[in-house]
Short mmCIF file of C-alpha atoms in Angstrom, two decimals:
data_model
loop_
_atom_site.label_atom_id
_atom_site.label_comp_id
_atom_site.label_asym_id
_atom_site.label_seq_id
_atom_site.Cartn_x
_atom_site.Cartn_y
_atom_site.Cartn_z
CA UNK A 1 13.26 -3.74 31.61
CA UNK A 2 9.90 -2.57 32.89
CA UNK A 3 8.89 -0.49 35.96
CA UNK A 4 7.32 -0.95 39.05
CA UNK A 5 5.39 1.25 41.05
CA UNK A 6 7.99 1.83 43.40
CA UNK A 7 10.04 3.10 40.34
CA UNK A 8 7.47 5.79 39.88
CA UNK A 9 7.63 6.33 43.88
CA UNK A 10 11.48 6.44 44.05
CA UNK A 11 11.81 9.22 41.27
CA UNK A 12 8.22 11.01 42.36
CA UNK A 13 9.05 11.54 45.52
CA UNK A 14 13.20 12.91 44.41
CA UNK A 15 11.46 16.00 43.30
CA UNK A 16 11.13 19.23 45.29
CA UNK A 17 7.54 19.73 46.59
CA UNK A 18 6.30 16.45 45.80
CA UNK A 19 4.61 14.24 48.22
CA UNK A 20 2.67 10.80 47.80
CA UNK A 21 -1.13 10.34 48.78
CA UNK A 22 -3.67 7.46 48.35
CA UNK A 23 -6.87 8.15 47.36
CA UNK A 24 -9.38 5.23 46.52
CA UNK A 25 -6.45 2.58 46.23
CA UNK A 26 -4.50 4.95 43.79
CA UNK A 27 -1.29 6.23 44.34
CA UNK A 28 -1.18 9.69 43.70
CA UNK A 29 1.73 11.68 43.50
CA UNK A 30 1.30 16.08 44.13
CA UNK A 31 2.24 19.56 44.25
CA UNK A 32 -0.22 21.36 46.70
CA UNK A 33 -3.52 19.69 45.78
CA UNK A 34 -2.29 18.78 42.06
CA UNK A 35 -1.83 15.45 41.20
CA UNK A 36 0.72 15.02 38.72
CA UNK A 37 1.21 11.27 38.60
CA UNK A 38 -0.80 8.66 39.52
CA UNK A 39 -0.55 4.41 39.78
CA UNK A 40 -3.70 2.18 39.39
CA UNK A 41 -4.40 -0.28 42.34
CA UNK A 42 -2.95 -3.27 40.41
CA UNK A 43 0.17 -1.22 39.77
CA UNK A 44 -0.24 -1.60 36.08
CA UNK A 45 -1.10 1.74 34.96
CA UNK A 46 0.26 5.32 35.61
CA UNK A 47 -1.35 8.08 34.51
CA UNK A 48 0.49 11.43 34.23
CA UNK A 49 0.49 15.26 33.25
CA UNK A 50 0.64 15.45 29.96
CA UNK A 51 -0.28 18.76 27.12
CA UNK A 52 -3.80 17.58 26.23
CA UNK A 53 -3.29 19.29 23.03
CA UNK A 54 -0.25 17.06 22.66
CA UNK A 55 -1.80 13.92 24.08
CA UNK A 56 -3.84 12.18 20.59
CA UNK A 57 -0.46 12.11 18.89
CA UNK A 58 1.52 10.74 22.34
CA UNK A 59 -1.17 7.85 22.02
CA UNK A 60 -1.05 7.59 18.26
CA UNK A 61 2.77 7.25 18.07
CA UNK A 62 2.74 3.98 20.18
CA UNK A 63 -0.90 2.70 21.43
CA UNK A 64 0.24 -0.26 23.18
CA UNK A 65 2.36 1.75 25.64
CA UNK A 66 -0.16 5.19 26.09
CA UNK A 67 -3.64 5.53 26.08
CA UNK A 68 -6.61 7.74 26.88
CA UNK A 69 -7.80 8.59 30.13
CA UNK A 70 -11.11 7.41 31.66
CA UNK A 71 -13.74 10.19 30.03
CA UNK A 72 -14.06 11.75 33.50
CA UNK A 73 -10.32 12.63 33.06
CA UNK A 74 -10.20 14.16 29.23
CA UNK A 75 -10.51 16.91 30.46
CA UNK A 76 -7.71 17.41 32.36
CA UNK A 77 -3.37 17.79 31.05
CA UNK A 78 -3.92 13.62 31.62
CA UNK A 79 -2.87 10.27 29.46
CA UNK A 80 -1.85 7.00 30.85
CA UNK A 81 0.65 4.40 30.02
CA UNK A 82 1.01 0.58 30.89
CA UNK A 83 4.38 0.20 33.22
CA UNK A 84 5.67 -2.80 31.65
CA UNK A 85 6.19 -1.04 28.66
CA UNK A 86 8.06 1.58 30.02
CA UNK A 87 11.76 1.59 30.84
CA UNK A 88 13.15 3.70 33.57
CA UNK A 89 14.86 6.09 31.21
CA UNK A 90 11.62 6.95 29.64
CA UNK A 91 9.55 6.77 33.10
CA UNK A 92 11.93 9.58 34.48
CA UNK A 93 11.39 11.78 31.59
CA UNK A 94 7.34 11.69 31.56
CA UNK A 95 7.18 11.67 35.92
CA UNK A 96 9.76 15.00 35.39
CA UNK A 97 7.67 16.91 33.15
CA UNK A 98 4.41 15.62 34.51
CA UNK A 99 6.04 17.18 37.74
CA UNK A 100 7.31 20.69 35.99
CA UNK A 101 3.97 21.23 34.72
CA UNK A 102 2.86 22.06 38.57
CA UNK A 103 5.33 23.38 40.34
CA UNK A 104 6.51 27.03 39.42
CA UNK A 105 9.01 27.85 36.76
CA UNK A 106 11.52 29.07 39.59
CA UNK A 107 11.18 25.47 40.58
CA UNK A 108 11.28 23.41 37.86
CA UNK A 109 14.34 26.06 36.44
CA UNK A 110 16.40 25.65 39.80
CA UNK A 111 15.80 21.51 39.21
CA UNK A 112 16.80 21.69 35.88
CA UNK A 113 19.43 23.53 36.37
CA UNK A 114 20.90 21.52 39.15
CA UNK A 115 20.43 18.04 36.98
CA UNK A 116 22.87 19.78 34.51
#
């Protein structure tokens, strides 16, 4: 079944230090000033922290579910995914680690340690 926006914003904002912001119609999801998630306006797309050394082979492995960033964005840890193909399983596990790539490992270990 595929996600909503207010998927994304339910398990966002369960993680410590996270908080939601808008910023030009986008709904952006943080640690301090880093964004780690992100919906388009339409509330088709999220983008997310993601290895950038990883993310050719993320998008290679299924291209109708992940693609690139805009070019303004390669730059950054950053690919994107369409929501309906998502499930919520799968959702929760990119959000997470898009999260535990900001926060600090004391963090991210007392998180995973608690989900255990």
């Amino acid at each position: 079944m595929a996600v909503t926006a207010l998927d994304v914003r339910d398990i966002a904002l369960g993680l410590p230090r996270a908080y939601e912001a808008w910023v030009r119609d986008y709904r952006k999801f943080r640690v301090g000033q880093i964004v780690f998630a992100s919906v388009s306006p339409d509330e088709t797309e999220l983008g997310f922290g993601f290895p950038r050394e990883e993310r050719d082979d993320l998008i290679a492995s299924e291209p109708d579910k992940f693609f690139r960033p805009r070019p303004s964005d390669l730059r950054y840890q950053w690919v994107c995914a369409r929501l309906a193909a998502l499930d919520r399983d799968e959702l929760e596990e990119l959000i997470v680690d898009a999260w535990a790539m900001c926060v600090p490992k004391s963090v991210s270990t007392a998180y995973f340690t608690q989900q255990e």
